[in-house]
XYZ file of C-alpha atoms in Angstrom:
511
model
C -36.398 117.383 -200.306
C -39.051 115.395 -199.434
C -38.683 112.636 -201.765
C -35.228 112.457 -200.040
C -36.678 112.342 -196.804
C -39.084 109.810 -197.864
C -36.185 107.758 -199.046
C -34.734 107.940 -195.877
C -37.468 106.993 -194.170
C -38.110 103.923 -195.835
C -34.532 103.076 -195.563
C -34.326 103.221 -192.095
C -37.859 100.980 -191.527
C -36.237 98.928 -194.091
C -33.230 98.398 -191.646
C -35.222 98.391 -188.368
C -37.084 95.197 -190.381
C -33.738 93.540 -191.431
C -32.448 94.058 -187.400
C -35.230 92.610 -185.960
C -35.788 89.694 -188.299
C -32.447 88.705 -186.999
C -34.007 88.864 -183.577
C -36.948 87.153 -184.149
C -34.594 84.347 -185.842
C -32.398 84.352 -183.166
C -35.166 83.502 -180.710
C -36.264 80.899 -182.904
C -33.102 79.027 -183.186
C -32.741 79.112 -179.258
C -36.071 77.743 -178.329
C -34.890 79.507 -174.497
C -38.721 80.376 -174.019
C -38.637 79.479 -169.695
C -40.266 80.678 -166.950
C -37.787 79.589 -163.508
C -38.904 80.623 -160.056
C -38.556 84.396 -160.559
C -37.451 85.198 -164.298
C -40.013 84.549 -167.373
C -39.119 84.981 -170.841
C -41.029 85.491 -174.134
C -40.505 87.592 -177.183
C -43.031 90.457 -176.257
C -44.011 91.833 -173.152
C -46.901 94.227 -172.499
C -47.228 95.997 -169.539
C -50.436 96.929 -169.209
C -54.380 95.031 -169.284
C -56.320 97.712 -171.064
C -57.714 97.897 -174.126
C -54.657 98.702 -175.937
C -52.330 96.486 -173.995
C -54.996 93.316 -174.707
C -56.024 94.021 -178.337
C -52.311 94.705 -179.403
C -51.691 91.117 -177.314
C -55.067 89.401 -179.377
C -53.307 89.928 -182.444
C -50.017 88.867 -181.713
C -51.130 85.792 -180.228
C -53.374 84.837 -183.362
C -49.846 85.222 -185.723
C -47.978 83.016 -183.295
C -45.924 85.374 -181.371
C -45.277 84.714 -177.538
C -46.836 87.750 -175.615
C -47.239 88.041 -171.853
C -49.408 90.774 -171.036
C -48.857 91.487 -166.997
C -50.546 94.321 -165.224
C -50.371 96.097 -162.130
C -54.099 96.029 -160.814
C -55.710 92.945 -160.009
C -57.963 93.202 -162.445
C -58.033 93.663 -166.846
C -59.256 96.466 -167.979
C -57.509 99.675 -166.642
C -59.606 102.426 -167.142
C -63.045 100.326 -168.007
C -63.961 98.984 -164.845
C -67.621 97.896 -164.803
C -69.495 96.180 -162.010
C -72.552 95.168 -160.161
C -74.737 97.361 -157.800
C -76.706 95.823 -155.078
C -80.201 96.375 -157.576
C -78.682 94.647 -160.256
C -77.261 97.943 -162.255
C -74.034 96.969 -164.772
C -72.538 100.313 -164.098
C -68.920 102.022 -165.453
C -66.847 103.795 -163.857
C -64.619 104.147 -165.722
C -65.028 104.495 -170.106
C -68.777 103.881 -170.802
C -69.481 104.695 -174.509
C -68.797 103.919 -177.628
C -68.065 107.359 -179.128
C -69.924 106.628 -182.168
C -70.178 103.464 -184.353
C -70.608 104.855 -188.177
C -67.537 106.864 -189.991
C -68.102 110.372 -191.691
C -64.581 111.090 -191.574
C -62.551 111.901 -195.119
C -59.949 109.399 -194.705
C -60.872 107.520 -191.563
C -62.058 104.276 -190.363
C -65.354 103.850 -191.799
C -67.037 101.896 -188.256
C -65.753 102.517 -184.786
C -63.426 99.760 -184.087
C -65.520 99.099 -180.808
C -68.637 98.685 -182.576
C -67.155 96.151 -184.815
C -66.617 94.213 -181.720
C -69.958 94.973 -179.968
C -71.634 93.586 -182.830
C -68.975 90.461 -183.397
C -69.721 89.897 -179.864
C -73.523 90.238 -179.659
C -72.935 92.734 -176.576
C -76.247 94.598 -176.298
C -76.459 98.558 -176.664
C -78.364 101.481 -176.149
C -78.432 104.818 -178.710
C -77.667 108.004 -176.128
C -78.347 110.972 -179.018
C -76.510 114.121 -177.304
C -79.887 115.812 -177.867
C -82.031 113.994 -175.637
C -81.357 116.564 -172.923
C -82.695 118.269 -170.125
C -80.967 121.507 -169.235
C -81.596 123.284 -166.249
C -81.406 127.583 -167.085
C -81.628 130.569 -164.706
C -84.557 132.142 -164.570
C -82.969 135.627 -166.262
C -81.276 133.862 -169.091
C -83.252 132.056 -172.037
C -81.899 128.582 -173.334
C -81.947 130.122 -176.871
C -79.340 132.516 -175.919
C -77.473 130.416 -174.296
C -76.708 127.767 -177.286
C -76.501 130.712 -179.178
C -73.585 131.963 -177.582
C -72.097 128.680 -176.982
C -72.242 127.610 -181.165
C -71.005 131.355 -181.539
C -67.801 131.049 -179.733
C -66.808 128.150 -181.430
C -66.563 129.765 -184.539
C -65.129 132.871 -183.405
C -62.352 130.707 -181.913
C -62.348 128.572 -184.815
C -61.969 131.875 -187.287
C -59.391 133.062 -184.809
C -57.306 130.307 -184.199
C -56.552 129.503 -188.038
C -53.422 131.810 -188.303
C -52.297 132.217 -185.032
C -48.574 131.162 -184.330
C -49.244 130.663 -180.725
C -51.700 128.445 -178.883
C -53.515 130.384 -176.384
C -55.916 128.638 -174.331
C -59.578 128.779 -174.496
C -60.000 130.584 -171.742
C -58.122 133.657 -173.217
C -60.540 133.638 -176.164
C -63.498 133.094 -173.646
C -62.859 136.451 -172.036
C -61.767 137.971 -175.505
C -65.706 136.776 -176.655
C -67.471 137.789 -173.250
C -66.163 141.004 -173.637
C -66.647 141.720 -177.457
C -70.718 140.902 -176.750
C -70.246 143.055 -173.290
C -72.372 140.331 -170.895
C -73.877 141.215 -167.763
C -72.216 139.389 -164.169
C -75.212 136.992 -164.703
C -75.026 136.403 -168.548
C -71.223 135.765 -168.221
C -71.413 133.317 -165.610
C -74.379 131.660 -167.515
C -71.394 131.486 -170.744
C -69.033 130.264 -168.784
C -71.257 127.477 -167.421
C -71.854 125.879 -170.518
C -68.304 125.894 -171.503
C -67.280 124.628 -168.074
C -70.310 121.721 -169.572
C -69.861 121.536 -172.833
C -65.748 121.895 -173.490
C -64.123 121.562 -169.650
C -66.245 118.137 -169.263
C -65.434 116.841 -172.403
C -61.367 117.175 -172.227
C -61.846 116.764 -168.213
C -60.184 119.682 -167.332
C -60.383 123.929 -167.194
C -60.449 126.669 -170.324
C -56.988 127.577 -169.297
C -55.151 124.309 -169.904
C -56.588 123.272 -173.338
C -54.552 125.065 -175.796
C -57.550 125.946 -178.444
C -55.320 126.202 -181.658
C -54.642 122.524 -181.133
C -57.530 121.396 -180.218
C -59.502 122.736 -183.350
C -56.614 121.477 -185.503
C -56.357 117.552 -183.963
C -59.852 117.489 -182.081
C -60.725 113.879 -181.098
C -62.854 112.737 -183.872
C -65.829 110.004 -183.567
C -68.231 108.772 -185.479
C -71.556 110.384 -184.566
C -74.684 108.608 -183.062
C -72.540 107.527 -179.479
C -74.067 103.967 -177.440
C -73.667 102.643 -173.775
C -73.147 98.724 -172.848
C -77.107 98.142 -172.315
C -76.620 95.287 -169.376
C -73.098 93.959 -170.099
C -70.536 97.265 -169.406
C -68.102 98.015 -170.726
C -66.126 94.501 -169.735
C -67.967 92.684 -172.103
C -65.616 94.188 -174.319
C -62.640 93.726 -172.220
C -63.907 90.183 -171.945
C -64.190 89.446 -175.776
C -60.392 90.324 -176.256
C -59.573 88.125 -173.569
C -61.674 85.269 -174.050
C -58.905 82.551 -175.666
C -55.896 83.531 -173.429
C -54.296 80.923 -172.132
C -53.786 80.549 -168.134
C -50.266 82.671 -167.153
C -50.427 84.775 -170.922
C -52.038 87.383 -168.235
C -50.887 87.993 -164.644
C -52.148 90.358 -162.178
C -51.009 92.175 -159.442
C -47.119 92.679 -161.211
C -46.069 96.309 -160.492
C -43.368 97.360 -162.719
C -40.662 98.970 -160.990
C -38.005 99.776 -163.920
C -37.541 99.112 -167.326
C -34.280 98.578 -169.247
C -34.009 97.954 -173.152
C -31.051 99.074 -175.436
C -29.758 95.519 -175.069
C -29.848 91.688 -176.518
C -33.087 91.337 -174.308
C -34.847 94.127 -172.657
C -35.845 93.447 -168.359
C -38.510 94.107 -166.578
C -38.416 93.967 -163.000
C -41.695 94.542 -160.948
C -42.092 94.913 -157.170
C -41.846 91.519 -156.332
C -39.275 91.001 -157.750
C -39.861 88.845 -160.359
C -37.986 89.762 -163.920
C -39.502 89.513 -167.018
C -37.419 89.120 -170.285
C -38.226 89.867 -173.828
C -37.150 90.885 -177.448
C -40.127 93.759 -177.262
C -40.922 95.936 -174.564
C -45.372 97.429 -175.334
C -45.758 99.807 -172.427
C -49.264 100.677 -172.532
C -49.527 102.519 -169.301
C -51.584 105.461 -168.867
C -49.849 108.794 -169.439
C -50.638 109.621 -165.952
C -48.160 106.476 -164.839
C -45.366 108.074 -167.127
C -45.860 111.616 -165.656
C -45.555 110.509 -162.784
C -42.139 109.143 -163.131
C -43.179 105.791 -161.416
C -41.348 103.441 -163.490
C -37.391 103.659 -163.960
C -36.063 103.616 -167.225
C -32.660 102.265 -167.821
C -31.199 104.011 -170.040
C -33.370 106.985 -168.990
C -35.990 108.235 -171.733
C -35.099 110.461 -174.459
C -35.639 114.106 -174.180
C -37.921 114.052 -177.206
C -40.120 111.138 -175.728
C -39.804 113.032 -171.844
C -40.588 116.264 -173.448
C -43.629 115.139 -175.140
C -45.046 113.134 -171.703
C -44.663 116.673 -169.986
C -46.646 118.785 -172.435
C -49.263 116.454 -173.338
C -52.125 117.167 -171.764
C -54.374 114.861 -168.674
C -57.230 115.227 -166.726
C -59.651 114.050 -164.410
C -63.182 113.148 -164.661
C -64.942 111.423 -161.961
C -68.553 109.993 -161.122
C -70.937 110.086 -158.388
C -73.230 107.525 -159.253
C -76.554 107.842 -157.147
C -78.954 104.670 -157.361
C -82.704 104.694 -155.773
C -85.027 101.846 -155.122
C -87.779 103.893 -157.793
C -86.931 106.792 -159.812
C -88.520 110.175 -158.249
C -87.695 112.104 -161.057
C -90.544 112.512 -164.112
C -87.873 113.049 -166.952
C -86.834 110.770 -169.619
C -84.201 112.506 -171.026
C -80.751 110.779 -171.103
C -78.778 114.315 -169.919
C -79.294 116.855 -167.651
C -77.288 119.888 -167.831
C -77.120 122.732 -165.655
C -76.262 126.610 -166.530
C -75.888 128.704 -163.559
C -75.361 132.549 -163.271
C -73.397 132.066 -160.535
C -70.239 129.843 -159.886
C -71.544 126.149 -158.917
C -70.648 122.364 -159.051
C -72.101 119.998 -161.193
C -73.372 120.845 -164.442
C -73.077 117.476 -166.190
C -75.491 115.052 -165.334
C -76.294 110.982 -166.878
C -80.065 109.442 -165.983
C -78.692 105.813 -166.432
C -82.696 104.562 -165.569
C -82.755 105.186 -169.396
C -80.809 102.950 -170.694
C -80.579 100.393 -167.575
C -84.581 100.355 -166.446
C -82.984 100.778 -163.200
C -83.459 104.263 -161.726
C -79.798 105.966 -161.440
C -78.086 109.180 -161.875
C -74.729 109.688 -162.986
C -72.893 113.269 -162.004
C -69.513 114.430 -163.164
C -67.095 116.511 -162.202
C -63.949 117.297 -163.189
C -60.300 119.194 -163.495
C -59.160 121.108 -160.767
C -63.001 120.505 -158.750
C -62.457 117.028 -158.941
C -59.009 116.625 -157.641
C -59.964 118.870 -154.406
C -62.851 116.741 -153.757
C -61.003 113.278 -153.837
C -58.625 114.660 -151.520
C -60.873 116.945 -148.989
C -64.440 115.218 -148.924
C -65.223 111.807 -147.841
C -68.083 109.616 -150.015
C -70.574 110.822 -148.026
C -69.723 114.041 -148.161
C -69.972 114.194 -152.176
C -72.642 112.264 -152.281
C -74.279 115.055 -149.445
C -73.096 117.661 -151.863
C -74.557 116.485 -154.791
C -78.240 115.405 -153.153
C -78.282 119.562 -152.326
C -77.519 120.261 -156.290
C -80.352 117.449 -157.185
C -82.793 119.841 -154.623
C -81.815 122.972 -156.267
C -82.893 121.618 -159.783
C -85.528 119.866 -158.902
C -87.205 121.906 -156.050
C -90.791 120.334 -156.031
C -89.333 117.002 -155.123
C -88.109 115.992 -151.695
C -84.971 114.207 -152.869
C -84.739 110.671 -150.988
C -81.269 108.926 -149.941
C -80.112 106.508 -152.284
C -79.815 102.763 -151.452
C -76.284 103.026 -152.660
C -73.488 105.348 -154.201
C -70.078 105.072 -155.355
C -67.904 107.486 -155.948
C -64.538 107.379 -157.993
C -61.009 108.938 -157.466
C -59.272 108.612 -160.305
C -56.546 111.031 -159.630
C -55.692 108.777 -156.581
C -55.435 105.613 -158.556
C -51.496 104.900 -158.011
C -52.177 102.690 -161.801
C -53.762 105.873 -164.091
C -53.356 109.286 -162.045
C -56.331 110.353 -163.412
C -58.187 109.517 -166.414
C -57.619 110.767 -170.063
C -54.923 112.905 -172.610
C -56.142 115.933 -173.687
C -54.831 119.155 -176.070
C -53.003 121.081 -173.771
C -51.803 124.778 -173.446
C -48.031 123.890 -173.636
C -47.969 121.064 -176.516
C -46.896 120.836 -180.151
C -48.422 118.593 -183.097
C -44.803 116.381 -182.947
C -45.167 115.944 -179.522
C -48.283 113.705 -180.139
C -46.118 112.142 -182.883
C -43.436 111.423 -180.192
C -45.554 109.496 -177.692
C -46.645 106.848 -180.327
C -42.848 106.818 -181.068
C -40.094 103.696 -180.186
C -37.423 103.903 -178.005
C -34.453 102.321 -179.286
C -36.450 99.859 -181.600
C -36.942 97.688 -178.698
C -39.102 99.773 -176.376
C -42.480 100.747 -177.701
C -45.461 102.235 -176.447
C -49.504 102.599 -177.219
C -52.984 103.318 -175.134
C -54.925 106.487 -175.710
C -52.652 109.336 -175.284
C -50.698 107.725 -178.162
C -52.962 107.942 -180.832
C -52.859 111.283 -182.825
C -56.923 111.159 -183.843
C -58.715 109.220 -181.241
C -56.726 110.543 -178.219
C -58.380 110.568 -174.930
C -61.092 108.010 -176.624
C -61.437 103.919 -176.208
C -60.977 103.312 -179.549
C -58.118 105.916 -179.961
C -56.493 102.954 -177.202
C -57.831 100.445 -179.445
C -56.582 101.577 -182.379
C -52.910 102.075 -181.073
C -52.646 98.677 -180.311
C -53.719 97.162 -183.350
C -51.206 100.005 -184.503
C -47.947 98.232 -182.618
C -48.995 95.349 -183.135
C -48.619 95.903 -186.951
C -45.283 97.234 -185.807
C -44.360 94.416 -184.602
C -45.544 92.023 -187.213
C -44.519 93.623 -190.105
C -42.161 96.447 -189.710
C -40.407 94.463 -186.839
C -40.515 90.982 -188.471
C -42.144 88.944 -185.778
C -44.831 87.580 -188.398
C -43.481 83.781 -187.953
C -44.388 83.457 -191.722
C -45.310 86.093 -193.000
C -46.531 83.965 -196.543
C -49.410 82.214 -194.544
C -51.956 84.562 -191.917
C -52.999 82.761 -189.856
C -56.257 84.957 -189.003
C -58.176 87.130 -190.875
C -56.687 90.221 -188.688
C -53.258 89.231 -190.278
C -54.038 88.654 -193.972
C -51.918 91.015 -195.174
C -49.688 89.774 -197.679
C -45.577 91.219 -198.670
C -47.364 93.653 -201.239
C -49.639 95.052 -199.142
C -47.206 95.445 -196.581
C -44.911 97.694 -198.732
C -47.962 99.684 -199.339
C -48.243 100.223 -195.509
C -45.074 100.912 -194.675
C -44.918 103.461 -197.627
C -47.745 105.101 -196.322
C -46.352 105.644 -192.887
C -43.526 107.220 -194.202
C -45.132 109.371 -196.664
C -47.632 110.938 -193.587
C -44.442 111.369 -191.655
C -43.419 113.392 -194.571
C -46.445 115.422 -195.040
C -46.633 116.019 -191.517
């Protein structure tokens, strides 16, 4: 059965190739490449300027395929947005580390994509190791304990989780754990404080929405020993993938309105009202954009590809970024981390003056906390808020205003809706699958929440655009010849291409 199925498989790439080698010829022979007063037209269009949408754009343009990448902000970059504070701090606030640079992974890329290009590009970086901390513990609880508990859970849920049918959430298996080791009020608050740290923060959202069978089975993976963008940000990286694009391959500012494919050449139209017309449709939007339902599709989605934007999981992780003329704090730790044995805000914590030499503090917050401050406190009222956590954990210090703040709202941000995919509660293993899937061979789609390993990570969106782009060039046909690369990133030759495609299919069968 599954040698049939593998047949099948290959058979049907083999026919999406034949199809859309007939495209590609077919724009060829018309030479009808135009751009009038309101319509453009090229063979692929990507909607989108982040790391996906421009990397999946780099490679096309270095095989000679026409790509216009447009994008709704008036900026590149999506979610990486980097910029300059008033004393001289590169800050993110948006992505900010490379998750890793060297592989360990059975199987996986041996270097973090995003390293490769750090060091291509000579971008300066800084080693955070996640145990250069400095965690803050009640006074009744010992740190010991703590950890104890924390690197106990995870293997009770791990154990646990490894024949169940059903993906409960961590949370259920939180209160399962609390009450098998029968914690005090204090000791369970103190427990649920580093989880609220250690797993809510990481997937940006609460216990009770990150279905934990999942997550232990497809948890993001990286590639240890994780760096930050020294003086650059994380644009320098945005700005190395964009570096030889040609004036008008990129335009800002075009809000897509609705999409239709299933037809000779799919449209786009945007809100003013230009159209956009292409053999390929690469919507690299965030998954935010598509649960929101802010772009029409025409014919509407499938119910497989609908389905698996609903369960799919997204949160929200926001900064308040703190900067001082001199640092009043004595630590040199990279992270502070705060356990509490009662219920408060603000556990995770950054001190940026070690890896900037410019005294700053990063704090995050996240989930459900997050989304009711962006909509009930002003800036000054978080940044009030968190100056009275800073006083609490360092009481010895009289904590001076900072020259300057800034405070993000991701969940407002009418271009992400908040900021990354994570496991959820509600999702299946094919529903990942589905959201890397076409549409109609003509509609296809990468960016983080896409990409089955590396979701909710930059080089997860990386990686799925290097992915379609493949699609494109060698399952799709658009390699203009596909006998000569013309770039290293495309020296594959027909061979090597069978092996690729047969590969695909044969982890869609073992799947």
């Amino acid at each position: 059965m599954q040698l049939l199925l593998l047949f099948s498989v290959c058979f049907v790439v083999s026919a999406h190739f034949q199809e859309h080698h007939t495209r590609v010829n077919r724009f060829s022979e018309s030479k009808n490449l135009f751009d009038s007063s309101n319509v453009t037209r090229t063979q692929v269009l990507i909607i989108g300027a982040g790391l996906s949408g421009l990397e999946a754009a780099r490679l096309l343009r270095e095989n000679g395929v026409k790509t216009i990448v447009i994008e709704g902000r008036n900026r590149t970059g999506g979610r990486i947005f980097s910029l300059r504070t008033k004393n001289g701090h590169m800050i993110d606030l948006g992505g900010a580390w490379i998750h890793g640079i060297n592989g360990s992974i059975p199987g996986g890329d041996l270097t973090n994509p995003i390293w490769e290009i750090a060091r291509a590009a000579k971008i300066p970086t800084r080693s955070t190791p996640v145990d250069d901390l400095l965690a803050f513990y009640p006074a009744n609880q010992k740190p010991s304990n703590v950890e104890e508990w924390f690197e106990d859970f995870v293997d009770y849920v791990r154990e646990e989780t490894k024949m169940a049918t059903d993906d409960a959430s961590f949370e259920y298996y939180a209160n399962i754990f609390a009450n098998m080791r029968n914690f005090t009020v204090q000791e369970r608050y103190a427990f649920y404080s580093i989880l609220h740290t250690l797993i809510e923060g990481n997937e940006a959202t609460e216990l009770d929405k990150i279905g934990a069978k999942n997550y232990m089975d497809i948890t993001g993976l990286h590639y240890g020993e994780e760096h930050v963008f020294h003086e650059t940000g994380f644009k320098a990286i945005i700005d190395y993938l964009t570096k030889d694009v040609k004036s008008g391959d990129i335009r800002l500012e075009q809000v897509v309105t609705r999409i239709s494919y299933n037809q000779e050449l799919a449209e786009v139209l945007t809100a003013n009202g230009h159209v956009y017309q292409a053999d390929f449709i690469l919507l690299t939007v965030p998954l935010g954009v598509l649960k929101a339902r802010k772009i029409e599709f025409s014919p509407p989605l499938p119910e497989w590809k609908l389905n698996a934007i609903d369960r799919l999981g997204y949160g929200i992780l926001d900064k308040a970024i703190l900067l001082w003329d001199k640092a009043w704090w004595d630590s040199t730790n990279y992270y502070f981390m705060r356990v509490s044995s009662t219920p408060k805000l603000f556990g995770s914590w950054v001190n940026a003056n070690k890896w900037h030499d410019r005294p700053a503090l990063f704090c995050f917050y996240f989930g459900e906390e997050a989304y009711k401050m962006e909509t009930t406190l002003s800036d000054g009222q978080v940044v009030t808020a968190v100056r009275n956590v800073l006083q609490e954990m360092f009481p010895n210090v009289t904590i001076p205003m900072p020259i300057d703040s800034y405070i993000t709202r991701w969940a407002q941000d009418p271009f992400s809706y908040g900021s990354y995919s994570h496991i959820s509660v509600n999702q299946t293993h094919a529903d990942m699958i589905h959201m890397s899937e076409p549409v109609s061979n003509q509609l296809l789609f990468a960016g983080e929440a896409t990409a089955t390993q590396y979701y909710g990570f930059s080089h997860g969106a990386l990686l799925s655009g290097r992915r379609e782009a493949t699609r494109l060039l060698y399952v799709y046909g658009l390699l203009p010849d596909q006998t000569v690369p013309t770039s290293r990133s495309s020296a594959i030759s027909s061979f090597h291409m069978m092996v690729i495609i047969s590969f695909i299919c044969l982890q869609l069968v073992l799947y």
